[in-house]
Every structure is written in C-alpha cells, then in structure tokens.
Short mmCIF file of C-alpha atoms in Angstrom, two decimals:
data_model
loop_
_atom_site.label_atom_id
_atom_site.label_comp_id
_atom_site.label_asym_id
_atom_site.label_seq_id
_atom_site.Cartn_x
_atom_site.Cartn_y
_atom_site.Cartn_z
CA UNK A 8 -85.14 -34.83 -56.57
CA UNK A 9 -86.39 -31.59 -55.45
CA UNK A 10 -84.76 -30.23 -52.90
CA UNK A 11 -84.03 -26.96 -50.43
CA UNK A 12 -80.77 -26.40 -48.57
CA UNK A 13 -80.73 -23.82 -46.21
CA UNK A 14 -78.10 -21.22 -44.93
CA UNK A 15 -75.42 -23.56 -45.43
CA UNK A 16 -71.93 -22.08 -45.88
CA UNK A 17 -70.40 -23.11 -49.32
CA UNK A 18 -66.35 -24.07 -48.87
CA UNK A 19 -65.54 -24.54 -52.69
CA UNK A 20 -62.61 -22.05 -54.47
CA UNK A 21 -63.81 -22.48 -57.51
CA UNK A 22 -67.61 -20.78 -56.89
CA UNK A 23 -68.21 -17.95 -56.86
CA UNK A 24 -70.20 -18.61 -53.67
CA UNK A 25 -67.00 -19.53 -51.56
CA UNK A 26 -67.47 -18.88 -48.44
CA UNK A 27 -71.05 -17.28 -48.43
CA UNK A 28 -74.11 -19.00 -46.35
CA UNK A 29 -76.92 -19.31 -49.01
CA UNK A 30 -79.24 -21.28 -49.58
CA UNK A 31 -79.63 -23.73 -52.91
CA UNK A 32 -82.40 -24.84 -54.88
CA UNK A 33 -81.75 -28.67 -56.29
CA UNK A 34 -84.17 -29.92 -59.22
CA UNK A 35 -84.10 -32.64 -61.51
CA UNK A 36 -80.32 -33.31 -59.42
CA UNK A 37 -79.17 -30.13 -60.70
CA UNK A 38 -78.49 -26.86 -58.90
CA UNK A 39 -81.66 -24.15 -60.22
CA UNK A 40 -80.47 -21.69 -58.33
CA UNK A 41 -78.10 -20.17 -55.46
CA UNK A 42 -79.25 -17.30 -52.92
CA UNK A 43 -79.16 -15.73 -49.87
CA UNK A 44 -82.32 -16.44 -49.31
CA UNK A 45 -85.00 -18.59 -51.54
CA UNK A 46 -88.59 -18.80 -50.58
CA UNK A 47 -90.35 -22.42 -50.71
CA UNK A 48 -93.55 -22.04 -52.14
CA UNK A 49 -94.03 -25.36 -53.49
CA UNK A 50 -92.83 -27.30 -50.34
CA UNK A 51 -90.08 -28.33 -51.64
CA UNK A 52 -88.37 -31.28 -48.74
CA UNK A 53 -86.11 -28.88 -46.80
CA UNK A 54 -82.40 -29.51 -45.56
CA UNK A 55 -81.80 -26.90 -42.49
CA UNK A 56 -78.75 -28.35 -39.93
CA UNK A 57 -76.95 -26.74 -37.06
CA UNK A 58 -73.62 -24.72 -38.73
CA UNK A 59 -74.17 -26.54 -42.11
CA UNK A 60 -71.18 -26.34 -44.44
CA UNK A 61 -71.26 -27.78 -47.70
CA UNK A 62 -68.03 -29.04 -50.57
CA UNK A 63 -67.95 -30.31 -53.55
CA UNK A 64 -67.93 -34.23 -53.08
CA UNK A 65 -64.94 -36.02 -51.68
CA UNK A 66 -63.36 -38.75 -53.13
CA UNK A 67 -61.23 -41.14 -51.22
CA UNK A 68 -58.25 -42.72 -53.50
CA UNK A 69 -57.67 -45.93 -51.38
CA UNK A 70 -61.02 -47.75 -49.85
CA UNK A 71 -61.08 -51.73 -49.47
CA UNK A 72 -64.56 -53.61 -49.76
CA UNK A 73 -63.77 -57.71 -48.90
CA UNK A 74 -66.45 -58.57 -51.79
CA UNK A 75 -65.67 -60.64 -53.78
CA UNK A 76 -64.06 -63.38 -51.04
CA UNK A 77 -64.31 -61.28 -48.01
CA UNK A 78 -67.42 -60.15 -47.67
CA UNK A 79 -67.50 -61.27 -43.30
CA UNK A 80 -65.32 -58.07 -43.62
CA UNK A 81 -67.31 -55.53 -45.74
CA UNK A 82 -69.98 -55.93 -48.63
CA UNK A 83 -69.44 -53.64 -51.66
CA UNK A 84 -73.27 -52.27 -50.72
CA UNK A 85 -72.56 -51.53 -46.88
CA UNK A 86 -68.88 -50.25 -47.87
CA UNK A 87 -71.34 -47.94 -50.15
CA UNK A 88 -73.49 -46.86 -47.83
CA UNK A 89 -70.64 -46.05 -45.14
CA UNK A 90 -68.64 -43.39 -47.78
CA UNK A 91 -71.66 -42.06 -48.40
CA UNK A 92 -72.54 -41.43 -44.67
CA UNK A 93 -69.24 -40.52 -43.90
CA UNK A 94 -69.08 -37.64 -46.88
CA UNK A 95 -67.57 -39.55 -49.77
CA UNK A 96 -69.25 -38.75 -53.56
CA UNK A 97 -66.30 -41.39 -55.33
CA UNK A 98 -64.19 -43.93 -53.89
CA UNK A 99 -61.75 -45.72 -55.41
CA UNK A 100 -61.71 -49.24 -54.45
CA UNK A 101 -58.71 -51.94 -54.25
CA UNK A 102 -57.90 -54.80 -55.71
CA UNK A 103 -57.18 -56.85 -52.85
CA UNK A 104 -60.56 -59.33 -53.26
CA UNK A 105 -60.63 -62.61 -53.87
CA UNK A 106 -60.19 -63.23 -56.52
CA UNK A 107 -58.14 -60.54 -56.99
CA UNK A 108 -59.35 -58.12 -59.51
CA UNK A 109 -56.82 -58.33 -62.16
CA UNK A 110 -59.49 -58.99 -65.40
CA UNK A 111 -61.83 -57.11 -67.37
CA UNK A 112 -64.69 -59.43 -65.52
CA UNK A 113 -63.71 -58.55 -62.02
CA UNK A 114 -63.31 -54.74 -62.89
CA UNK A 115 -67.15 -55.46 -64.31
CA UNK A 116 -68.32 -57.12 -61.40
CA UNK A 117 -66.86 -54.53 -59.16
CA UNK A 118 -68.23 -51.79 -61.20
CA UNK A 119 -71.81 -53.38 -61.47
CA UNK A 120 -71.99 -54.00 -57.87
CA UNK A 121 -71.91 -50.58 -57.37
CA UNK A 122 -74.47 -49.26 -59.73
CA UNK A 123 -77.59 -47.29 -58.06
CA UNK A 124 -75.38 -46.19 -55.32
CA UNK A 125 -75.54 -42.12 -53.91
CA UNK A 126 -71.58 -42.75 -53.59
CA UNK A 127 -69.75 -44.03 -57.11
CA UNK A 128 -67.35 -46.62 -56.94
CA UNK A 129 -64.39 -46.67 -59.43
CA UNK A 130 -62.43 -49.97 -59.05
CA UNK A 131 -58.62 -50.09 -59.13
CA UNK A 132 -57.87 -52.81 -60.86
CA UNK A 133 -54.63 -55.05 -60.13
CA UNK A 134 -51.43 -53.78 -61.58
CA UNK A 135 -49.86 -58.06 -61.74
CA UNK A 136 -51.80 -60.98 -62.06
CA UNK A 137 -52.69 -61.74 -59.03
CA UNK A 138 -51.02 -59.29 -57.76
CA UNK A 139 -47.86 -61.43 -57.42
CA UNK A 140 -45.65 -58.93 -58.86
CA UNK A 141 -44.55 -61.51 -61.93
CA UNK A 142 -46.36 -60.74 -65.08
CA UNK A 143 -48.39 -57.62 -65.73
CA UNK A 144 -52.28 -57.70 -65.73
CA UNK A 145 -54.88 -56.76 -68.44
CA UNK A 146 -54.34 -53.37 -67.81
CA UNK A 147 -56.05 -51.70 -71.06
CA UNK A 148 -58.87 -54.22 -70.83
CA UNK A 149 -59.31 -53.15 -67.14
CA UNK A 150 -59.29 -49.42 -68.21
CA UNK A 151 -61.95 -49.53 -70.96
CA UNK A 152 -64.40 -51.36 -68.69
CA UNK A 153 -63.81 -49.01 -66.27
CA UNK A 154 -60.85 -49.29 -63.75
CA UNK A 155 -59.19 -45.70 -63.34
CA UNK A 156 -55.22 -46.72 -62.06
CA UNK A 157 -53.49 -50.10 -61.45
CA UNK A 158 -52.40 -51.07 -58.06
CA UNK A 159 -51.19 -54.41 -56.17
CA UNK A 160 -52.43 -53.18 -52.84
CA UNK A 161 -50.15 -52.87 -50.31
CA UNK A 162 -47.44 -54.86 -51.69
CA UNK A 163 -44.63 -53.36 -53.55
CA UNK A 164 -43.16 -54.59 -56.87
CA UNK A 165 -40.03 -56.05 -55.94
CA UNK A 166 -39.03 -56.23 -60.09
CA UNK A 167 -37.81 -53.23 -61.16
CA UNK A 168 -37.89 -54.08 -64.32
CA UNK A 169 -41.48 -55.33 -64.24
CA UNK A 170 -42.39 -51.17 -62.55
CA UNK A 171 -40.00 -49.94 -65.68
CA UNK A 172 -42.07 -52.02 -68.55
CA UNK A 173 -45.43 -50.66 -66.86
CA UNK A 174 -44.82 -47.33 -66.65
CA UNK A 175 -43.50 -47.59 -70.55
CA UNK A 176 -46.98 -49.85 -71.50
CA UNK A 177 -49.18 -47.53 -69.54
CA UNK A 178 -48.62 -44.44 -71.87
CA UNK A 179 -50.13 -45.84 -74.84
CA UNK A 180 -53.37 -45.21 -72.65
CA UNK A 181 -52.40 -42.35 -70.65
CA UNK A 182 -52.75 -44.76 -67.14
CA UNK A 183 -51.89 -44.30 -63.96
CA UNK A 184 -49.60 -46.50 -61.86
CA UNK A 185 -49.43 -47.63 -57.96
CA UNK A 186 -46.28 -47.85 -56.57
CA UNK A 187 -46.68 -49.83 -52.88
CA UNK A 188 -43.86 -47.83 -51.06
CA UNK A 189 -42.02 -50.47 -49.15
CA UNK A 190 -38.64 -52.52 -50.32
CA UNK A 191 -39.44 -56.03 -48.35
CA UNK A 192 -35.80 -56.92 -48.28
CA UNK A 193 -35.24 -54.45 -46.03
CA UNK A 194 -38.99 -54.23 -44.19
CA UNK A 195 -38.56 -58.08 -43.61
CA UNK A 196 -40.75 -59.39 -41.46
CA UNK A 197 -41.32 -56.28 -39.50
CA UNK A 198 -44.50 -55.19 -37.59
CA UNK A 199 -43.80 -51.89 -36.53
CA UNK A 200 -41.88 -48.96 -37.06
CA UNK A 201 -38.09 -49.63 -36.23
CA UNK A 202 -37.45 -47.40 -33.34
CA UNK A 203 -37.44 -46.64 -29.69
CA UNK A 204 -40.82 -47.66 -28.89
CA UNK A 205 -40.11 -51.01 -30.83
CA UNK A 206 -37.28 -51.99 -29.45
CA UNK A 207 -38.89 -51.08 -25.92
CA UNK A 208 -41.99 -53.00 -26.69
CA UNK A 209 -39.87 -55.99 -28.13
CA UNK A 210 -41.78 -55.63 -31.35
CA UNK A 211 -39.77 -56.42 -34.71
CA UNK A 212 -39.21 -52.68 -36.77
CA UNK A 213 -39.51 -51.85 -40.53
CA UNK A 214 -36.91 -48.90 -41.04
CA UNK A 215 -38.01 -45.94 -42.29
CA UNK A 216 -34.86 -47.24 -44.53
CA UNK A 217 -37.45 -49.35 -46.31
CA UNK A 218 -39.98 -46.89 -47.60
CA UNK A 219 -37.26 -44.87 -48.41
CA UNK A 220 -35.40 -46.61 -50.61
CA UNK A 221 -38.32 -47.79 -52.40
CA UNK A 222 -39.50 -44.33 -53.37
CA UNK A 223 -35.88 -43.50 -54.86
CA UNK A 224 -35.68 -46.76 -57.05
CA UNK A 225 -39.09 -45.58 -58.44
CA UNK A 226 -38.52 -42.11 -58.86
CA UNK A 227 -35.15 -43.11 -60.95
CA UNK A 228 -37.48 -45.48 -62.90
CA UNK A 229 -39.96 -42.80 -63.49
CA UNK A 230 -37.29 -39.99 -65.16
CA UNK A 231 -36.03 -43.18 -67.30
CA UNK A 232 -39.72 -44.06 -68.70
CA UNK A 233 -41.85 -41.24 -68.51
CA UNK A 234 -45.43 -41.56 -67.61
CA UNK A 235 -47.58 -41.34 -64.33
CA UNK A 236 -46.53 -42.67 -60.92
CA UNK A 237 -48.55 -42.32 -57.69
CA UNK A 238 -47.02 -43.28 -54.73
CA UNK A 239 -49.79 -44.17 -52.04
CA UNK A 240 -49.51 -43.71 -48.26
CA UNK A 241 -46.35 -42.47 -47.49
CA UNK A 242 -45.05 -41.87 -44.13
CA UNK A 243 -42.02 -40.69 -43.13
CA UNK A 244 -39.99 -37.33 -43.37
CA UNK A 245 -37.94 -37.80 -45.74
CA UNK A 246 -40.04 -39.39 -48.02
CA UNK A 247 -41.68 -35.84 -48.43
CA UNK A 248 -38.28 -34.46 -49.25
CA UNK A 249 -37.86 -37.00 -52.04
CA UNK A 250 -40.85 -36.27 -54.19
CA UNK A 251 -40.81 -32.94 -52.99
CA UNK A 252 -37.29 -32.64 -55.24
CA UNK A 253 -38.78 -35.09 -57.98
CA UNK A 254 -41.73 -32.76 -58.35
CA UNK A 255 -38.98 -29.91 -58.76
CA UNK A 256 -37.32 -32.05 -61.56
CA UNK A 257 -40.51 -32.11 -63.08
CA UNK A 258 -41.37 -35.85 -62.81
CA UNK A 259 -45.09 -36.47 -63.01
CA UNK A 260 -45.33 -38.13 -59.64
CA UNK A 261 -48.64 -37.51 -56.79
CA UNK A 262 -48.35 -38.89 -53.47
CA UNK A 263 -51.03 -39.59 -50.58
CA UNK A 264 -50.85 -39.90 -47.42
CA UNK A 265 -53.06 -42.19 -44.90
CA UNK A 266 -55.18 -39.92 -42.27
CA UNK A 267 -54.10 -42.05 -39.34
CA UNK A 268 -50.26 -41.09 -40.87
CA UNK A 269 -51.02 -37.63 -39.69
CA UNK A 270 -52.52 -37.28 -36.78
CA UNK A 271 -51.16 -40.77 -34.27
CA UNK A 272 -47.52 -41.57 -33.70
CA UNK A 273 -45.97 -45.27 -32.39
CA UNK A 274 -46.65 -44.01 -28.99
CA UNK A 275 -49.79 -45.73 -29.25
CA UNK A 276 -48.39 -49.04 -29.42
CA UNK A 277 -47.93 -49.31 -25.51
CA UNK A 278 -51.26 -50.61 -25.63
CA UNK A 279 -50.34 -53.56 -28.16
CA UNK A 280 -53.74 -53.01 -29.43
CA UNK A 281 -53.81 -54.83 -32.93
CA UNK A 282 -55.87 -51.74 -34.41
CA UNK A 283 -52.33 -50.19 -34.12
CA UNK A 284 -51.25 -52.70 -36.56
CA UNK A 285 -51.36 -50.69 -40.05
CA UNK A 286 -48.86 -50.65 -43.13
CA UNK A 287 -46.86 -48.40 -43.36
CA UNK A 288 -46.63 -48.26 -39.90
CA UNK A 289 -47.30 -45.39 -37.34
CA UNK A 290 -44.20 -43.36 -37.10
CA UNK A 291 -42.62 -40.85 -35.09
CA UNK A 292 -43.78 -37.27 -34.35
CA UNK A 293 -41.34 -35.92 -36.30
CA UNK A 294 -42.31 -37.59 -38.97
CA UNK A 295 -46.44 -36.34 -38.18
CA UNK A 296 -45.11 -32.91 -38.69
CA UNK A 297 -43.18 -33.27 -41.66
CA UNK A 298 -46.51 -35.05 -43.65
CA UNK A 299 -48.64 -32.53 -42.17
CA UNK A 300 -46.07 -29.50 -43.37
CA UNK A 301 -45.77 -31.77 -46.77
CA UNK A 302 -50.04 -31.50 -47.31
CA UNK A 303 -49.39 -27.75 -45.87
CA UNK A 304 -46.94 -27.07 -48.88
CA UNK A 305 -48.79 -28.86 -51.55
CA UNK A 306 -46.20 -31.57 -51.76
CA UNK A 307 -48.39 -34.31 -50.55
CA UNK A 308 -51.47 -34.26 -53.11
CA UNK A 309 -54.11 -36.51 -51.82
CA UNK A 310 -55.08 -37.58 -48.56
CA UNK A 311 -57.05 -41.27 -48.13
CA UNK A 312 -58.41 -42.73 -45.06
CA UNK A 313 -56.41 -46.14 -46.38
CA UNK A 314 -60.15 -47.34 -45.24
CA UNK A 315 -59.22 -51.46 -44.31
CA UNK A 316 -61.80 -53.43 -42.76
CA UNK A 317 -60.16 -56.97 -41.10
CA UNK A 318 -62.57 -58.72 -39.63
CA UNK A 319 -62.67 -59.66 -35.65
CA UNK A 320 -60.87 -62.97 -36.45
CA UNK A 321 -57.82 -61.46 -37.71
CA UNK A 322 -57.26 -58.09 -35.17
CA UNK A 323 -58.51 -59.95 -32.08
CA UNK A 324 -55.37 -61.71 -31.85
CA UNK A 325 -51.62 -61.33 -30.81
CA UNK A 326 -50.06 -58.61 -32.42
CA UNK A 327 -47.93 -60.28 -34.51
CA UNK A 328 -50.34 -62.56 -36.05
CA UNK A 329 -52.96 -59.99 -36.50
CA UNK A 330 -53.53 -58.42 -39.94
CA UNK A 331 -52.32 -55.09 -40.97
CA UNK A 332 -54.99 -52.37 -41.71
CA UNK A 333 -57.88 -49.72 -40.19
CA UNK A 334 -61.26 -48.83 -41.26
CA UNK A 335 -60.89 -44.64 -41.52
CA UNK A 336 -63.95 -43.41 -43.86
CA UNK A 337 -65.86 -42.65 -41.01
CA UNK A 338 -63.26 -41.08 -38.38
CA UNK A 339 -61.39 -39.01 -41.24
CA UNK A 340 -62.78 -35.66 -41.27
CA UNK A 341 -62.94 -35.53 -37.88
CA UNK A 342 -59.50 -36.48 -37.13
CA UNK A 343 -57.62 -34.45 -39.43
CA UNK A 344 -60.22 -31.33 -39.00
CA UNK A 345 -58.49 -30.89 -35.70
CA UNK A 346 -54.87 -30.76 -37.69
CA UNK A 347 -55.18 -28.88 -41.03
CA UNK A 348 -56.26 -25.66 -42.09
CA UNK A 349 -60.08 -26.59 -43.64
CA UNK A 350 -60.15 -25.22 -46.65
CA UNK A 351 -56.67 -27.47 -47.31
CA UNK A 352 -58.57 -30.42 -46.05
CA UNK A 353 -61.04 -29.96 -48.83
CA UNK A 354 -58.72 -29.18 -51.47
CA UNK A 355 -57.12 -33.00 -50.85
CA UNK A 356 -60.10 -34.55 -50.83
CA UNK A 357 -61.73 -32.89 -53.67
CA UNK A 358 -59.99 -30.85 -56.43
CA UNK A 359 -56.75 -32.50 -56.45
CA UNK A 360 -57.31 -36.72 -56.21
CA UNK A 361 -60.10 -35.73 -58.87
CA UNK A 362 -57.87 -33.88 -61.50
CA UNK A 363 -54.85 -36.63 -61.02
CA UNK A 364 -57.87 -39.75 -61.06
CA UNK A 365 -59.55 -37.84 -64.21
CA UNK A 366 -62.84 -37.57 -62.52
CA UNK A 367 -64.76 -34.22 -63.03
CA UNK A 368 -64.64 -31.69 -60.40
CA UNK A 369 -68.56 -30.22 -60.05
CA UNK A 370 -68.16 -26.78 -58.97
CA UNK A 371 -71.13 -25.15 -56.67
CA UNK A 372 -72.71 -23.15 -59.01
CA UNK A 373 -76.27 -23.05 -60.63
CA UNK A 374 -76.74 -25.24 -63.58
CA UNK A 375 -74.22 -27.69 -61.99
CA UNK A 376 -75.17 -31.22 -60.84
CA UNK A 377 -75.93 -31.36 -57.19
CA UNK A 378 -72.53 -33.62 -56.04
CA UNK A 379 -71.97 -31.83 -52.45
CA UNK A 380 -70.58 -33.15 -48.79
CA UNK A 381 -72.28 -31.92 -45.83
CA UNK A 382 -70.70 -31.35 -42.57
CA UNK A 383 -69.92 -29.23 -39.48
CA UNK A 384 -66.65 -28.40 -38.88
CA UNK A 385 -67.42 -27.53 -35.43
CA UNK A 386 -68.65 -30.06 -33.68
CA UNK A 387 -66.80 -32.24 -31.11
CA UNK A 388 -67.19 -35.90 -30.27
CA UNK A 389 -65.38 -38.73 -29.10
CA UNK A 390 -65.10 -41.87 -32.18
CA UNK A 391 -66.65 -44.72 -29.99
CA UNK A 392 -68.23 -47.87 -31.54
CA UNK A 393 -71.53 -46.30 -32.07
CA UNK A 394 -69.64 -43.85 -34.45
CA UNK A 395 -68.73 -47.00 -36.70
CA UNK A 396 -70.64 -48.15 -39.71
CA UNK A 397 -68.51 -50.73 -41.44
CA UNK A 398 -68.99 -54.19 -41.04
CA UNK A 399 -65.39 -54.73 -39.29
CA UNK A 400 -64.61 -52.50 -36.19
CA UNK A 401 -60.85 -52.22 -36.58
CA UNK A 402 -60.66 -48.22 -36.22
CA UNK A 403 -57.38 -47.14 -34.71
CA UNK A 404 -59.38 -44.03 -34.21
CA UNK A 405 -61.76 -45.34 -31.21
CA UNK A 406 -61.90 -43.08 -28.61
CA UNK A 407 -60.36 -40.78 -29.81
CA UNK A 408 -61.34 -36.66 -29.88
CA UNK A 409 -63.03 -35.94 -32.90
CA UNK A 410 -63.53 -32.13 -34.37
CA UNK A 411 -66.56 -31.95 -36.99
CA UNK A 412 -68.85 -34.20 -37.56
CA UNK A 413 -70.54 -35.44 -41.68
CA UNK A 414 -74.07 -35.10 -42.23
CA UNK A 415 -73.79 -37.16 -45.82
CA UNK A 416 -74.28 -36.35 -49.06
CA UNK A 417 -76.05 -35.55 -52.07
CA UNK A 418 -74.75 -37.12 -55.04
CA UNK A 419 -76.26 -38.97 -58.09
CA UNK A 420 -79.32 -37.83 -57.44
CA UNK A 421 -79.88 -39.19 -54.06
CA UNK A 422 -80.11 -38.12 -50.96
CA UNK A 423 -78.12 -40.17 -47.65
CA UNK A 424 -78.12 -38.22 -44.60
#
C-alpha cells in the first residue's frame, strides 16, 4: 500500500502531531513520514476529503455477528465490512451464536472467519457453557486460541458463587471477566424501564433496582477475589456512583456504556416501535446526564455501540414479543459527536478499551503502522435507511440528527472508504 493523505487534522494525544493538519505518507502499511506538506512525485493514490480528521483506530468492545446460526441477521464478513465503514480498526465480537462460542473450536472458527479483513475481529468467548450460567467454560483454552475476555452476553450470572470461582480461576491467566448487569429476580419479565412512561404506556418495567443491585453483589465479589471485572452497558445514575466509589477503593473494575444509553431516553417509547426494545433499557434523562457526566469524569471507561442486529422477523412484531437489541456501528459517532467533547469521544473508543482489552494502541507517528479512522466531525445528516449497512435494520437511531459523518479506515494494510 502506498498511499497519500492530505491536510487531514490528526486528533491523537499521544503524537506529537495532535491537533495539526498534515499530510502523511503510508508505505509498505507503515507511516514514512508526517508533514505539513509532502509533494507526490511518484503518484502515489491520493486521499484528499472535505474537513478530514483522522484517530488512531477505534475499537468497539461489544459487536454481535449471527454467524454461526444466525447468519439471516448478520454474516461475520458483512458485520466486517460495516465496522470498517463505520470507523472501527478491532471489534470485539459476542458469544451469543449458535452454537454458542464456549470452545477452543468456536473461538477458532470465529477468529478464522475473520482473517483478511481491514477491521480485526477478536472473539469473546462464552464465560458458561452455553452460556447457561451452570458450569464454567474452557476459558484458558479459549484465551490461547485467541478470545480476549469471557462473557455470557446479555445475561447475568445469577450464581454468585459461580462469578466468585471465575474471577479466582481467571488470574492464573491474567483474564478478563463480563459481568451482564441485571439481577433477573428482580428485572422479571420486564420490557422496559420501570417508570412513568411504563406505567403510562402499560408496558411491564425492569427497576433501575435490578441493575443496581447486580453491580453491588459483583463489586463485593470482586474486593473478596481479586482480579478483573468489566461491567458492560450500564445505565442508570447510580450505577455510575457505584463503580465510581469501587474505583476509589481501588478495585480493578472498567465499565461501558451503550451509545444509545447516552443520547435517547424512554420518551421514545410512545411510539411502541420495537427498535426501542434494547437491554438495559432506555432510561430517564436524568439518568442520560449522569452517564454522560460519568464518560465526562473518566468514570465510565469505554463506550460500545452494543451493535445487535435482530432480524425483521423478530422486531416487526408486538413489542413484547419482539427481541431486545439495536444495530449502532454505523449511527455511533454521529450520535454521540453531538453530546461529548471530541477529543473524549476518541479517548473511549481508542486508548482506553485498548489498554483494558490488551490490544496495542498505534500512535500517529512515522515509523508506526498505518491503523487510523477517518471522519468529519462536522457534518450533519439525518440516519435514514440508506445510512444502514448491516444486514438487519433494527437501528433505534433512524431518523434521527446525526453530527459527523466516517469516511472508513485504513487498517491492516487495506484501504475501505
């Protein structure tokens, strides 16, 4: 790859070139050289776009592909192509195939599939067997062929005791573990969350109570066993206090949050549209403020787009019989640019997931591999159906004002614009 990016304005703390427009010089997938202006005498393909910005690549923590078993909802190859088009270097993908990936051969598969791809895929592999929260998985298997944390997707371990003994195992090999924040006892059979709007709509509520709870049984279970705890997509207020004051105690605990978490409250269920239908559910704008001041203070680490494709079989339905879940890789930038200082933005997608995940960070510098983003922060849109790349179309994002708009990346020595 030889390659010529001009005037493009560099948004990466760690080079020296942060915030400068220059233009870069890519050859042999590595940066030759950074200036403020480079001549092209040997024709070099040129990249030259209106307000060009470039990052170091992101990496979204929480992406579902349906293959293997649900590939009417996304392929592993189109799920590919859509990070990579929507500005994502490394996604980590869920377990939540079937078969579930809970063996050294699905983490293979998984991994294989995704070989030759601009964007690299690092599978997730199931934290139970099947992830029904009874027995633990082949979780050092999964890691040495590749798998970099253990998750049952979206469903919370109910067994303390089972959480305890994994987050004891784990350390021999320095592993990270998922912790689904949601006690079901309490959630029930819930579809939204419990408040005015659901009681107004007639919709059954999950409590804030629920997540809540959850996230204090594992943080006691963390400062009994030691080791590494993420807690994915959280979403209410005082779930940001919580590991806010476990972070203070010095517990080695991350947190994400969802994009849709921080930008849409359960005022958009008056349209019972079953895109609305996510887990955890959409809160209350109090709750929007407080995970937005949460990212803001560098409480909340990592921010996903909690991408979910369901196919049209599933969300074209009633609401309560409609599956949970949104696609979001290709609506995230632009809905959160709108919400969050930039340069913060960045920082969750990049920098931190990487350094928790243990995937390099590639700083924009010369004689560093070419792994950038490109984007324009400026740009404004509306997220229609057009906008949408995955297979499934369940975006709780459609029509909705978008600010900035991804141009693709560069990454593994390709090129998808």
């Amino acid at each position: 790859m030889k390659l010529l990016i001009k005037s493009a304005t560099i948004i990466d703390p760690s080079s020296p070139f942060h915030n400068k427009k220059q233009d870069l010089l890519i050859e042999n997938g590595k940066v030759s050289k950074i200036s403020k202006l480079i001549e092209n005498p040997n024709k070099y393909k040129e990249i030259e776009l209106e307000n060009l910005h470039i990052s170091q690549g992101w990496f979204d923590t929480s992406v579902c592909f349906g293959e293997p078993g649900f590939e009417e909802r996304e392929t592993i190859e189109n799920g590919l192509n859509t990070a990579a088009k929507s500005g994502f270097t490394d996604v980590a993908v869920n377990a939540n195939t079937y078969p579930v990936a809970d063996n050294k051969s699905a983490i293979e598969f998984i991994k294989n599939k995704g070989n030759n791809s601009a964007t690299f895929l690092h599978p997730i592999g199931s934290l139970t067997k099947n992830a029904k929260s009874e027995d633990l998985a082949e979780l050092f298997d999964m890691q040495n062929s590749g798998a970099i944390a253990f998750s049952d997707y979206n469903k919370p371990i109910a067994n303390a005791n089972l959480l305890k003994i994994a987050l004891q195992y784990v350390q021999n090999f320095d592993a990270l573990v998922f912790s689904f924040p949601q006690d079901n006892s309490i959630a029930g059979d819930g579809l939204v969350n419990e408040q005015i709007n659901s009681t107004k709509l007639g919709l059954k509520g999950i409590p804030s109570l629920a997540e809540e709870m959850q996230i204090t049984r594992d943080l006691f279970l963390l400062e009994y066993t030691g080791g590494k705890l993420h807690i994915p997509t959280i979403s209410t207020a005082k779930s940001v206090k919580l590991i806010k004051q476990a972070k203070k105690n010095g517990l080695n605990v991350t947190c994400s949050v969802a994009a849709h978490h921080l930008v849409l409250t359960d005022d958009e269920l008056v349209s019972f549209d079953a895109n609305t239908k996510v887990l955890p559910p959409l809160r209350t704008l109090k709750d929007v403020k407080a995970l937005i001041k949460g990212v803001n203070d560098g409480v909340i680490d990592i921010i996903t787009s909690d991408h979910n494709p369901i196919d049209v079989e599933h969300k074209k339905v009633e609401y309560s019989a409609a599956k949970f879940g949104t696609i979001g890789l290709e609506s995230l930038f632009g809905a959160l640019n709108k919400v969050l200082p930039l340069e913060t933005l960045i920082t969750c997608l990049t920098t931190k997931p990487k350094n928790r995940f243990g995937i390099k960070n590639i700083s924009i510098n010369e004689g560093e591999k070419a792994n950038f983003t490109l984007f324009n922060p400026d740009s404004k849109a509306i997220f229609t159906k057009d906008c949408i790349l995955s297979s499934s179309k369940n975006s709780v994002f459609l029509n909705k004002k978008m600010n900035g708009k991804v141009y693709g990346i560069i990454a593994n020595n390709k090129v998808v614009l």
